[in-house]
Coordinates of C-alpha atoms in Angstrom, one line a residue:
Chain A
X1 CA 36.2 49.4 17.0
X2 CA 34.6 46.6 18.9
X3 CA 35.8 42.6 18.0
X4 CA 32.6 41.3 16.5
X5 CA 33.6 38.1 17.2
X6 CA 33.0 38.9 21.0
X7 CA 29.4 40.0 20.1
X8 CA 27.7 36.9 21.1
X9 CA 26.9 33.2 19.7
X10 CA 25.4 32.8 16.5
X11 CA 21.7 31.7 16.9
X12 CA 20.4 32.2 13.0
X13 CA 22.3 31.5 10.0
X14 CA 20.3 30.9 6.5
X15 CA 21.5 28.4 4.0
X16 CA 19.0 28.4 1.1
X17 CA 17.9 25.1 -1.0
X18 CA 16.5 24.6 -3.8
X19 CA 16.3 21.2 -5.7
X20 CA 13.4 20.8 -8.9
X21 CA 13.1 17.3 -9.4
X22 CA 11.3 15.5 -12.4
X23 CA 8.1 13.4 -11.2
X24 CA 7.5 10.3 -12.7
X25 CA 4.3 9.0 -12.1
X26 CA 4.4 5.8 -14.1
X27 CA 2.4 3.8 -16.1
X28 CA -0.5 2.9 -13.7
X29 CA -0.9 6.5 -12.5
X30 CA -0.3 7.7 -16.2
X31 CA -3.8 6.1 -16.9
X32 CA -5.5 7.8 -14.2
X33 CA -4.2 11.1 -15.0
X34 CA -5.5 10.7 -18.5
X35 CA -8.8 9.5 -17.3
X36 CA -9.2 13.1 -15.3
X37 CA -7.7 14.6 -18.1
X38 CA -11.1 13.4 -19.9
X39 CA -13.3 13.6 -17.0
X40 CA -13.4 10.1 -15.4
X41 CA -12.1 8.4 -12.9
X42 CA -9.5 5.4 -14.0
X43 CA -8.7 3.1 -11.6
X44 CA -7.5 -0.6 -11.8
X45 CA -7.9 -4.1 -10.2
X46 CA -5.8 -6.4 -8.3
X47 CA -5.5 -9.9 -10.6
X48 CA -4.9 -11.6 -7.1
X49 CA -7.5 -10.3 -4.2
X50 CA -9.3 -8.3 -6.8
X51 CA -9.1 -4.9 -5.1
X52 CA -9.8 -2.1 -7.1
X53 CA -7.5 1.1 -6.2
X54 CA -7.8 4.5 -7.8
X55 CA -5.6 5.8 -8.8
X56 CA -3.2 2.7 -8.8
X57 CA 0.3 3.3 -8.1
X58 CA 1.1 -0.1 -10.3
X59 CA 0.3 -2.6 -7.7
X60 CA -1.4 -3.8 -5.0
X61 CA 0.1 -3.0 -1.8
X62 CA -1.4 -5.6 -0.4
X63 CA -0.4 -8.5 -2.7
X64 CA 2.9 -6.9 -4.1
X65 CA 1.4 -7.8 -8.3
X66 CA 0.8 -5.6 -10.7
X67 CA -2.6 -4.1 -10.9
X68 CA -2.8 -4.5 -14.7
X69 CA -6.8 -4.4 -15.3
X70 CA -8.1 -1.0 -16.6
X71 CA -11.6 -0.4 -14.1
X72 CA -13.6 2.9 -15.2
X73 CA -15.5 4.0 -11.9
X74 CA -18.5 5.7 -11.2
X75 CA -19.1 9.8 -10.7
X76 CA -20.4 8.7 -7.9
X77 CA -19.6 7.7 -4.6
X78 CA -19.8 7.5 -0.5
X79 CA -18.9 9.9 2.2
X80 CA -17.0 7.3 4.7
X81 CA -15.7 10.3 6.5
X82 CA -15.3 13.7 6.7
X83 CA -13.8 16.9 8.9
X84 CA -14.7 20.7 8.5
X85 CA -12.0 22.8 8.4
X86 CA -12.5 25.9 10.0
X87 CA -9.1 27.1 10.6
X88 CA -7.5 30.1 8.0
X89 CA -4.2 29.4 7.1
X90 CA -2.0 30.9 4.7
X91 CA -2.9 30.5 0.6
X92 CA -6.3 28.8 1.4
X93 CA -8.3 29.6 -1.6
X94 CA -11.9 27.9 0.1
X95 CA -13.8 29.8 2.0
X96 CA -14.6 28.3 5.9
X97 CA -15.9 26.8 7.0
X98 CA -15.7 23.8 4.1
X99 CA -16.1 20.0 3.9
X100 CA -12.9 17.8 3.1
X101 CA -13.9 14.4 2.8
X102 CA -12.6 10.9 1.9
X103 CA -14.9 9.5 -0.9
X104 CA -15.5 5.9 -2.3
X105 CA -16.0 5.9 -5.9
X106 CA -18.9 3.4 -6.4
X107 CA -16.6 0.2 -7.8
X108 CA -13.1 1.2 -5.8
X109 CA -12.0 -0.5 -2.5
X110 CA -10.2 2.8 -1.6
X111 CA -11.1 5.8 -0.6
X112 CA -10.0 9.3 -1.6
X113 CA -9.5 13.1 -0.1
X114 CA -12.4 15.2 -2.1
X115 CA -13.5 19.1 -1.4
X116 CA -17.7 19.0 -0.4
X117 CA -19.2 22.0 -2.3
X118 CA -23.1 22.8 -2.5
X119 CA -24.3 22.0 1.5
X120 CA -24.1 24.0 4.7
X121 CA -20.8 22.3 6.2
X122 CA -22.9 21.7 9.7
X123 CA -25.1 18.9 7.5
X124 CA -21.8 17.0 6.3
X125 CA -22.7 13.5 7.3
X126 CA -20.8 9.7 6.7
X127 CA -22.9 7.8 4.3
X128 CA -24.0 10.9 2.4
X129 CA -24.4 10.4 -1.6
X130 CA -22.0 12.8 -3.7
X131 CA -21.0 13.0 -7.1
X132 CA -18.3 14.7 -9.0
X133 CA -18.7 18.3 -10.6
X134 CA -16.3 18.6 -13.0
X135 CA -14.3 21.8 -14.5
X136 CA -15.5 22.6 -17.8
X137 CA -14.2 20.4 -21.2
X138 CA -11.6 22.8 -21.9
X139 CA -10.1 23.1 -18.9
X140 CA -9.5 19.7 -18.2
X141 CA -5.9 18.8 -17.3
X142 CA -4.3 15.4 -16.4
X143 CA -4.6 16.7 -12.6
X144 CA -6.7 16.6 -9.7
X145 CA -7.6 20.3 -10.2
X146 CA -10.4 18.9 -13.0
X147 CA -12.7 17.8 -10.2
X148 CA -13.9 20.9 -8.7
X149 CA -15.5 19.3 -6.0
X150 CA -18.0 16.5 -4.8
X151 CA -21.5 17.3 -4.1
X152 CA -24.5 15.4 -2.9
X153 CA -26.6 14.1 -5.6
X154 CA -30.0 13.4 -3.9
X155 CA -29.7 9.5 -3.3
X156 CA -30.5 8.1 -0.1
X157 CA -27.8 7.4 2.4
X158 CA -25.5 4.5 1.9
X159 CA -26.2 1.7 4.5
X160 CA -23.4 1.7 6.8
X161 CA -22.5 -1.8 6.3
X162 CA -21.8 -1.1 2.5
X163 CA -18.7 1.1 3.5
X164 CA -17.6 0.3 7.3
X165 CA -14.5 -1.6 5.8
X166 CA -13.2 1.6 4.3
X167 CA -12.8 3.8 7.0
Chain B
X1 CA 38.3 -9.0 17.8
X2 CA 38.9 -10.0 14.6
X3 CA 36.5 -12.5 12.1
X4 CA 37.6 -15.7 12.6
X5 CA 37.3 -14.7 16.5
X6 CA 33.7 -14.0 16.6
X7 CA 30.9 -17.0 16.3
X8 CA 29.4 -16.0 13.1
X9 CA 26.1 -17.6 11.8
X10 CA 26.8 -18.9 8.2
X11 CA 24.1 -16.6 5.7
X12 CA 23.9 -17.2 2.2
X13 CA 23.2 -14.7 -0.8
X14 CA 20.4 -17.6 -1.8
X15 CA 19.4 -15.0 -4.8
X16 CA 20.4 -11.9 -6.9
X17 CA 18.4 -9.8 -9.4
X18 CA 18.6 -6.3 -10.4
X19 CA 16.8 -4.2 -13.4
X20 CA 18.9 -2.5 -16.3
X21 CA 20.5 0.1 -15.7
X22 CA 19.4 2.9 -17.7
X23 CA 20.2 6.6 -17.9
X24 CA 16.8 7.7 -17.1
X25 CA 13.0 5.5 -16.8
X26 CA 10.9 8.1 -17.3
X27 CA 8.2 5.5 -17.8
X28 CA 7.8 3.4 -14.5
X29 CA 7.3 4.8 -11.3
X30 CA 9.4 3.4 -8.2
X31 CA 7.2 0.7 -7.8
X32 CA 6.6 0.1 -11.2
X33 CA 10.5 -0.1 -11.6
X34 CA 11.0 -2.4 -8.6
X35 CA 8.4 -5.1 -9.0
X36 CA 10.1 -6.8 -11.8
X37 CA 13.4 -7.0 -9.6
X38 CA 11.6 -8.6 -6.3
X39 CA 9.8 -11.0 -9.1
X40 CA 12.6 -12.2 -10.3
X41 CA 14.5 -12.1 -7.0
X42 CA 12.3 -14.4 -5.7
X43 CA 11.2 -16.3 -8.6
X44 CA 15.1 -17.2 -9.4
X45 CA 14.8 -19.6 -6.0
X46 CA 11.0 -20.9 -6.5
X47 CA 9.8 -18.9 -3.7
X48 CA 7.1 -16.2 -2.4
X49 CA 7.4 -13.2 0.3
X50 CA 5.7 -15.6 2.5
X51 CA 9.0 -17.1 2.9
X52 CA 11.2 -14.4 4.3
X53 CA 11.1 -13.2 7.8
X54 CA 12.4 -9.8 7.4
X55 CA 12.1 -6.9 4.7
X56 CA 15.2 -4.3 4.5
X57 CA 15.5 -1.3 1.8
X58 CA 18.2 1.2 1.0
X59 CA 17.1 4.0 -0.6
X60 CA 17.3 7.8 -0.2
X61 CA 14.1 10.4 -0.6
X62 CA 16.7 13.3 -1.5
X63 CA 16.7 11.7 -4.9
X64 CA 13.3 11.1 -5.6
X65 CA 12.1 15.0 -3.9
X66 CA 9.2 13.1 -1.9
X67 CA 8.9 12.3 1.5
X68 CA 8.6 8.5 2.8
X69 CA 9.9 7.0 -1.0
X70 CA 10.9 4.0 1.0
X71 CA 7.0 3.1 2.2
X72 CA 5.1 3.7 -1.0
X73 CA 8.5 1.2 -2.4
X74 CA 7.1 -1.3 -0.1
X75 CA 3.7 -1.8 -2.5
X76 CA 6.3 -3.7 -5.2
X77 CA 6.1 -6.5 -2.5
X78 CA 3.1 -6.4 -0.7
X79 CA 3.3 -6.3 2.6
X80 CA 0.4 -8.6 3.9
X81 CA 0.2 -10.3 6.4
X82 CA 2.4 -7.8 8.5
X83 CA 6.3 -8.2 8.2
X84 CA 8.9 -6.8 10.2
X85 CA 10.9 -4.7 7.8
X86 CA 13.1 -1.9 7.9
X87 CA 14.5 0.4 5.9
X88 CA 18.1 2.1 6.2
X89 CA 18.8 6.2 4.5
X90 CA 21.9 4.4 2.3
X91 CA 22.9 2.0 -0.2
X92 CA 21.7 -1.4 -0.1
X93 CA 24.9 -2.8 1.1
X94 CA 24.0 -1.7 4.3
X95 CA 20.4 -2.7 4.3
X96 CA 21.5 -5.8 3.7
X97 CA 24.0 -5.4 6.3
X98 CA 21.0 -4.6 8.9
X99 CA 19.3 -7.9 7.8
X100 CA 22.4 -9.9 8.2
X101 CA 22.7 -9.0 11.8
X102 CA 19.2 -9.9 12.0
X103 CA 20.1 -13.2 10.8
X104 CA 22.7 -13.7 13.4
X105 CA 20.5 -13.7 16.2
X106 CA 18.7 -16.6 14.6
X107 CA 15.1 -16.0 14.7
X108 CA 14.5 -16.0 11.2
X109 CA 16.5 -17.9 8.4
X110 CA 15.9 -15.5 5.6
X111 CA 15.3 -11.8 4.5
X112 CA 14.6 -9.8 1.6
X113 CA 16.8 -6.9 0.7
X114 CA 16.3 -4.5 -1.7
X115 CA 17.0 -0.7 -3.3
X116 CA 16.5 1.8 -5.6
X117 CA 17.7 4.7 -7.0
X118 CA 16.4 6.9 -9.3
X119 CA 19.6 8.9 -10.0
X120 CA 17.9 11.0 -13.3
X121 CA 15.1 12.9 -11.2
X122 CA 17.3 16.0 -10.0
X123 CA 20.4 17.5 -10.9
X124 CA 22.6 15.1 -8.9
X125 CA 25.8 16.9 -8.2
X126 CA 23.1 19.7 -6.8
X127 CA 21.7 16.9 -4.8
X128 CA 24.9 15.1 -3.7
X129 CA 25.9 18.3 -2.4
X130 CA 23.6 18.3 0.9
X131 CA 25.0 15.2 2.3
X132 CA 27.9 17.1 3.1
X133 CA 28.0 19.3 6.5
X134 CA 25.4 21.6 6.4
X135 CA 26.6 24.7 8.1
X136 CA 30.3 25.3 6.6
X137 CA 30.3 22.8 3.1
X138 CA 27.0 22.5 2.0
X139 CA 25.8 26.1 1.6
X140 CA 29.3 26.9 -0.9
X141 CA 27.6 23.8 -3.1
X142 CA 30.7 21.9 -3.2
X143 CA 29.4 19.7 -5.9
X144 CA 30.6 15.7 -6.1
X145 CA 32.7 15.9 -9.3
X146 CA 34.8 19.1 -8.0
X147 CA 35.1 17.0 -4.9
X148 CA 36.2 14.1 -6.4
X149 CA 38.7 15.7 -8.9
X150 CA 40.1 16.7 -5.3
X151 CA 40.8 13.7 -3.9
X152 CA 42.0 12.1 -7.7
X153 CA 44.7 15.6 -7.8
X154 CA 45.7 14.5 -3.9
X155 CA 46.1 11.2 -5.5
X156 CA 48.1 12.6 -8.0
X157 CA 50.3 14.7 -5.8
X158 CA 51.4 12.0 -3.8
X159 CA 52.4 9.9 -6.7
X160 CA 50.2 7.4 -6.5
X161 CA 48.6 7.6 -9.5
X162 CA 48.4 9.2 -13.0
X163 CA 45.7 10.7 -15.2
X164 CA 46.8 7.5 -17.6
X165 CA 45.5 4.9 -14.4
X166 CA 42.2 6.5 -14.8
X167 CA 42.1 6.1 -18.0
X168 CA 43.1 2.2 -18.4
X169 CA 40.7 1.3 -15.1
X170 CA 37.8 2.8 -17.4
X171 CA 38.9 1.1 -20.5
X172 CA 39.2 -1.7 -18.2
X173 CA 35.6 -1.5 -16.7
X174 CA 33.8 -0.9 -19.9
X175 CA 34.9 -3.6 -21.7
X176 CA 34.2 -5.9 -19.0
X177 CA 30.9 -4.5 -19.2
X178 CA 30.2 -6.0 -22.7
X179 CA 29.6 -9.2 -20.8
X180 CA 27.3 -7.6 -18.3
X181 CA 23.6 -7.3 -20.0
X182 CA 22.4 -5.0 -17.5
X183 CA 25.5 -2.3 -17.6
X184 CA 24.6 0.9 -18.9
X185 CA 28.0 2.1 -20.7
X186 CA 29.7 -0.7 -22.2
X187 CA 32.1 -0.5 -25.0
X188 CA 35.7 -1.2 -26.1
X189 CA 37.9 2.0 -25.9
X190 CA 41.7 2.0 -25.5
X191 CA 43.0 3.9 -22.6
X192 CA 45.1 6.3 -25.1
X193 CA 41.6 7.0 -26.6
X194 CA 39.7 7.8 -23.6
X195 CA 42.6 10.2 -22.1
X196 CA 41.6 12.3 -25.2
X197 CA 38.6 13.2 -23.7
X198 CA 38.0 16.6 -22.5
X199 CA 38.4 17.3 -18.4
X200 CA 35.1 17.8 -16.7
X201 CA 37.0 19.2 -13.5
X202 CA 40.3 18.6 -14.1
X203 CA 41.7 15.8 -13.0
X204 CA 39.0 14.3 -14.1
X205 CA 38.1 13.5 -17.7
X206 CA 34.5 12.5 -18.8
X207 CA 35.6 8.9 -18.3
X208 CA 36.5 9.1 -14.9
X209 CA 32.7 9.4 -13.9
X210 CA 30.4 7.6 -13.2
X211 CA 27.1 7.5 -15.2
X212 CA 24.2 8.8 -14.1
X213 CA 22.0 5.8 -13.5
X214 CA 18.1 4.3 -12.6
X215 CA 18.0 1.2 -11.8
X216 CA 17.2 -1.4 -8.3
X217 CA 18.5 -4.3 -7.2
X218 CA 17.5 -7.0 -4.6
X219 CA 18.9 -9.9 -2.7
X220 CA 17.8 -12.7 -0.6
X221 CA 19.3 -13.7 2.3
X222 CA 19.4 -17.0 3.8
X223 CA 20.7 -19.0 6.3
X224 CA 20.2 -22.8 7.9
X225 CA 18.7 -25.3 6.2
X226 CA 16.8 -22.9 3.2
X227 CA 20.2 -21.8 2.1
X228 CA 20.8 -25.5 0.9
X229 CA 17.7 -25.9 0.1
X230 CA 17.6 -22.9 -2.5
X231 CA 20.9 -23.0 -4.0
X232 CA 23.1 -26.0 -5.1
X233 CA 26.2 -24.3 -4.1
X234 CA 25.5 -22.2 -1.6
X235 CA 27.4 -18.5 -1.5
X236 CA 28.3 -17.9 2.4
X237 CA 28.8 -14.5 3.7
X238 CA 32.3 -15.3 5.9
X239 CA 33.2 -11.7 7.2
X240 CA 31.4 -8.6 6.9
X241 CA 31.7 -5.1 8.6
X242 CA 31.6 -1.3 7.6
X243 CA 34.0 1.5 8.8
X244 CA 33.1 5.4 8.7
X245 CA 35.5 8.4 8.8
X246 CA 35.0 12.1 9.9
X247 CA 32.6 14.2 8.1
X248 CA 35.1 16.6 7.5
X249 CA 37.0 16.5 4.0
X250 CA 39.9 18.7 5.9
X251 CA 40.9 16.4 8.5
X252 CA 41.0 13.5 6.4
X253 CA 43.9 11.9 3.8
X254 CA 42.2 11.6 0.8
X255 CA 44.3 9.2 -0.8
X256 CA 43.7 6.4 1.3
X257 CA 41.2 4.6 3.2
X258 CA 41.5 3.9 6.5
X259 CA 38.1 2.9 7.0
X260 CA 38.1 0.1 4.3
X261 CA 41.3 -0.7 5.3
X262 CA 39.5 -1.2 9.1
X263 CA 36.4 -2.9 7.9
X264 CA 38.6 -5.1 5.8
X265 CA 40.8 -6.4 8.6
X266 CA 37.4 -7.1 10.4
X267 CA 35.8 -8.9 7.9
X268 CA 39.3 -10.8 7.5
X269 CA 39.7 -10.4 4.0
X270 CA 43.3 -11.7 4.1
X271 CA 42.5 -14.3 5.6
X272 CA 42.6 -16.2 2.3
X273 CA 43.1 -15.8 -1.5
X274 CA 40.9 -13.5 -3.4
X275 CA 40.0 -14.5 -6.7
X276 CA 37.5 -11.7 -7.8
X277 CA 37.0 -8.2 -5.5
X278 CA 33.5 -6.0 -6.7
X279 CA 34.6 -2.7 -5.9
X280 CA 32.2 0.3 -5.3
X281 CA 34.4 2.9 -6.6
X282 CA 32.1 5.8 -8.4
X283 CA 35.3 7.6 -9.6
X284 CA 37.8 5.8 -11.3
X285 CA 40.7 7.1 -9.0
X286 CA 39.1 5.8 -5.8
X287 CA 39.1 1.9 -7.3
X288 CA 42.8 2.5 -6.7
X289 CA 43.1 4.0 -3.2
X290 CA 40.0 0.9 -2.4
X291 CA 42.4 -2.0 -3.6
X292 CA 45.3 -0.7 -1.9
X293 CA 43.2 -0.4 1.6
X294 CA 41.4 -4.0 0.9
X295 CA 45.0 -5.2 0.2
X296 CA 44.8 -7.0 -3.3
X297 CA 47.5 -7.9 -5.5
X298 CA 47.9 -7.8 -9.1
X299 CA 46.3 -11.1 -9.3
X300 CA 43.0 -10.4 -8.0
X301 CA 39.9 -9.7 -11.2
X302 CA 38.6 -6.5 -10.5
X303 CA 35.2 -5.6 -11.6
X304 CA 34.5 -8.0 -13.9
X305 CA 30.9 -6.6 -14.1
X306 CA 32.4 -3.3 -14.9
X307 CA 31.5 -1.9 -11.5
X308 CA 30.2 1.8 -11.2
X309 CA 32.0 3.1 -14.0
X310 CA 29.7 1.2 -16.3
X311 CA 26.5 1.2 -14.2
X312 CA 26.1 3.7 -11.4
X313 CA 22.2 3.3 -9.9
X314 CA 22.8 5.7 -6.6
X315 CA 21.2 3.4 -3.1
X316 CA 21.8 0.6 -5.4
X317 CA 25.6 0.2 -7.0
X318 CA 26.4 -1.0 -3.5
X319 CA 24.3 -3.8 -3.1
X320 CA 24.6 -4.7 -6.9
X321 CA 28.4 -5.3 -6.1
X322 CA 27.8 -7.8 -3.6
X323 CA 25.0 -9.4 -5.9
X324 CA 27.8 -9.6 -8.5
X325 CA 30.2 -11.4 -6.7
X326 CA 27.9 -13.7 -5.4
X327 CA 26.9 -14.2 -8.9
X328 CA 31.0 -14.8 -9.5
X329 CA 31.0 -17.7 -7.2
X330 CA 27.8 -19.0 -8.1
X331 CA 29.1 -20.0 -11.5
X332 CA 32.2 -21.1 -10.1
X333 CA 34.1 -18.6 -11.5
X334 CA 35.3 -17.7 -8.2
X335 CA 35.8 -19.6 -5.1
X336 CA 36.5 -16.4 -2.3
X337 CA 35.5 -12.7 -3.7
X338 CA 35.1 -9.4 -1.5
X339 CA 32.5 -6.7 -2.2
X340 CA 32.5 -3.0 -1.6
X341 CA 30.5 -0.5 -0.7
X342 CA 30.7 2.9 -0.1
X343 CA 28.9 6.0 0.4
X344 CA 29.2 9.6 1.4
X345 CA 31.9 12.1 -0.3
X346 CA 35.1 10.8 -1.4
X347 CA 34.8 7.1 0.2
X348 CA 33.6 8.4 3.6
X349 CA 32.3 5.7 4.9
X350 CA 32.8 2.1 3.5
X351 CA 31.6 -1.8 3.9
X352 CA 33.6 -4.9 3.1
X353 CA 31.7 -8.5 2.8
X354 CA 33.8 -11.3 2.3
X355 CA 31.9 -14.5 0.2
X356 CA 33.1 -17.5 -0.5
X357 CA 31.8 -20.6 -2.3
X358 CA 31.0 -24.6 -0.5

């Protein structure tokens, strides 16, 4: 019988991990979980440069204070940029090529990542108008997943100067 | 080259704060959680971030499950304008280490150092387990108790100890803790009482452990002129250093410390009395092999806090120890006190700071 132990180096050996961990998203982000939970977006202000971030970890990052003013923003908000994906990859439930943009909520002085349903990806443009389509009343869960995706709502382009400082 | 050999640049702890220590916070987020403790950090000394030169954090993401815990942390203090900051994968202790040797070079005259730990997230022994190697150790899920109770039967064995020292260094620790608003398990039990308890791994009863602990701390650091200026009795960091041993469990002796005992020399802790030592010991038996390797006698106050048996925030017991004994000498209950910090598996690696009082 041969001496395995001759047969060569090891190159693979698999050690699987698995942790579940609790995640605590806090008091600030509490609020804006319930907001989406009842379709709106909750974000809140800083007391010192008066910043308004959505969804608010608990404080402004830029200040180091607690954001502790409650701000209810708009449906409706700004393309500052975008990107078309149009590569596959595994579990992608959109069909490409689709729109992923960062949004600003009309009243928030940050932007956020938002899926651009309901135009031809190739007429994606920075500026563009879009509002949130919600999932339906009873599927609403304190979750991203109740904003199905942004879509253009018709108003004319936001003037450039109204978002440059978000990009 | 020992301490009193090297030209060190005198640095105070100019302020302490840390949260309570609670079994779990399953209200606040990180930030949440550490805003209060920076607050009060810096509000304990009249001043702003604007003051400090340098940022340093201890913290681990293994705790928390996310990636990059440590940045999003940095939105409790605000980070604008710019700072130089850092941020070290370990207790505080050495954080604060990393801003001390900052210090010493003199371009700045004070730093902010802070952590946190969110012990309550995961299943910690799970956790615990992959800081160990991760080829041979890790995958058989050698988990921290089992490890420990090790080390305490080594301890045992070599008759250094008994199952009855355990018990009176836990009775010991939480009563101290009665006096210690922010401890988590604080009560008056006799030893005899305690050594009823059941084993979790034998050795090791239930009050051998350590809780399992949230909480942060943070410190200021200052040096020059501000440290007068922001204390009345400044607390002066007089030797400082941190010793690591082999990964490997095997090759080591488990019932002492050789790399305490190293970092202890360094930071010349003999060099004078001791009146009060904050030891980091998680497991009760490892407060005994710690004092033996720091070299204390009978007459030195250990733990008056109640150290880690009474409050055991992982990333942040470390630095709370040297917080406490800074607090000692602050109200001139002490004059000269070490602190101890350790981290890794069974006292792997180790840090010794040396304070004393003006």
């Amino acid at each position: 019988m041969a001496d395995e132990t001759t047969a060569g180096p090891v190159t693979t050996l698999a050690t699987p991990i698995r942790l579940d961990f609790d995640f605590t998203p806090g008091v600030a982000q509490s609020r804006f979980l319930r907001g989406l939970e009842q379709g709106k977006f909750m974000g809140q202000r800083c007391p010192s440069c008066g910043k308004v971030y959505v969804p608010s970890r608990g404080s402004c990052p830029t200040d180091g204070v607690p954001t502790t003013e409650d701000v209810l923003l708009s449906n409706v908000g700004t393309v500052t940029t975008y990107c078309v994906v149009n590569v596959p990859f595994a579990g992608q439930s959109i069909e490409i090529p689709y729109i992923c943009a960062q949004v600003l909520l009309d009243g928030a002085n940050v932007s956020f990542m938002g899926l651009i349903q309901e135009i031809p990806a190739d007429q994606i443009r920075m500026g563009m108008r879009v509002e949130a389509v919600w999932v339906d009343e009873s599927e609403l869960t304190p979750s991203l997943a109740s904003v199905r995706y942004f879509r253009p709502n018709g108003e004319t382009d936001a003037d450039y100067e109204t978002y440059k400082e978000y990009l | 080259m020992s301490a009193a050999e090297r030209t060190v640049r005198p640095v105070s702890i100019a302020s302490f704060a840390q949260s309570q220590n609670v079994r779990k916070d399953d209200e606040r987020n990180e930030v949440e959680g550490l805003m209060p403790v920076i607050a009060e950090v810096f509000g304990n000394i009249g001043i702003t971030k604007d003051d400090v030169g340098f940022i340093c954090s201890g913290s681990t993401d293994y705790l928390i499950g996310g990636p990059f815990s440590f940045v999003m942390a940095l939105d409790a203090v605000g980070v604008w304008p710019p700072k130089r900051e850092s941020h070290v994968e370990m207790d505080g202790a050495w954080a604060l280490y990393e801003a001390w040797v900052l210090l010493q070079e003199g371009e700045i005259d004070a730093a902010l150092v802070y952590s946190f730990g969110r012990s309550s997230l995961g299943d910690l022994n799970e956790i615990l387990t992959l800081q160990m190697d991760p080829y041979y150790e890790a995958p058989l899920w050698p988990d921290i108790v089992s490890l420990s109770a090790l080390q305490a039967r080594a301890l045992i064995d070599a008759g250094k100890a008994t199952e009855a020292d355990f018990a009176a260094i836990a009775s010991r620790s939480r009563r101290d803790a009665l006096s210690n608003p922010k401890a988590q398990v604080a009560k008056d039990v006799s030893p005899e009482v305690l050594l009823q308890d059941e084993y979790v791994v034998a050795p090791l009863r239930r009050h051998a452990l350590p809780p399992i602990t949230d909480g942060a701390a943070a410190i200021v650091l200052a040096a020059g002129d501000k440290a007068r200026e922001w204390s009345d009795r400044p607390v002066w960091i007089t030797g400082f250093d941190h010793r690591m041993e082999t990964h490997s469990l095997g090759a080591r002796d488990l019932t002492s410390s050789p790399s305490t005992a190293k970092a202890a020399e360094m930071a010349g802790v003999a060099s004078g009395k001791v009146d009060v030592a904050e030891i980091h010991a998680p497991f009760a038996h490892q407060e005994i092999i710690v004092a033996e390797a720091l070299g204390l006698d009978d007459s030195v106050v250990i733990n008056p806090s109640g150290g880690p048996l009474a409050a055991n925030p992982l990333m942040s017991a470390g630095l709370i120890r040297i917080g406490e004994a800074a607090e000692r000498i602050r109200s001139g209950k002490a004059d000269r006190a070490v602190a101890h910090a350790t981290s890794g598996p069974c006292l792997q690696q180790n840090l010794v700071c040396v304070l004393e009082g003006e």
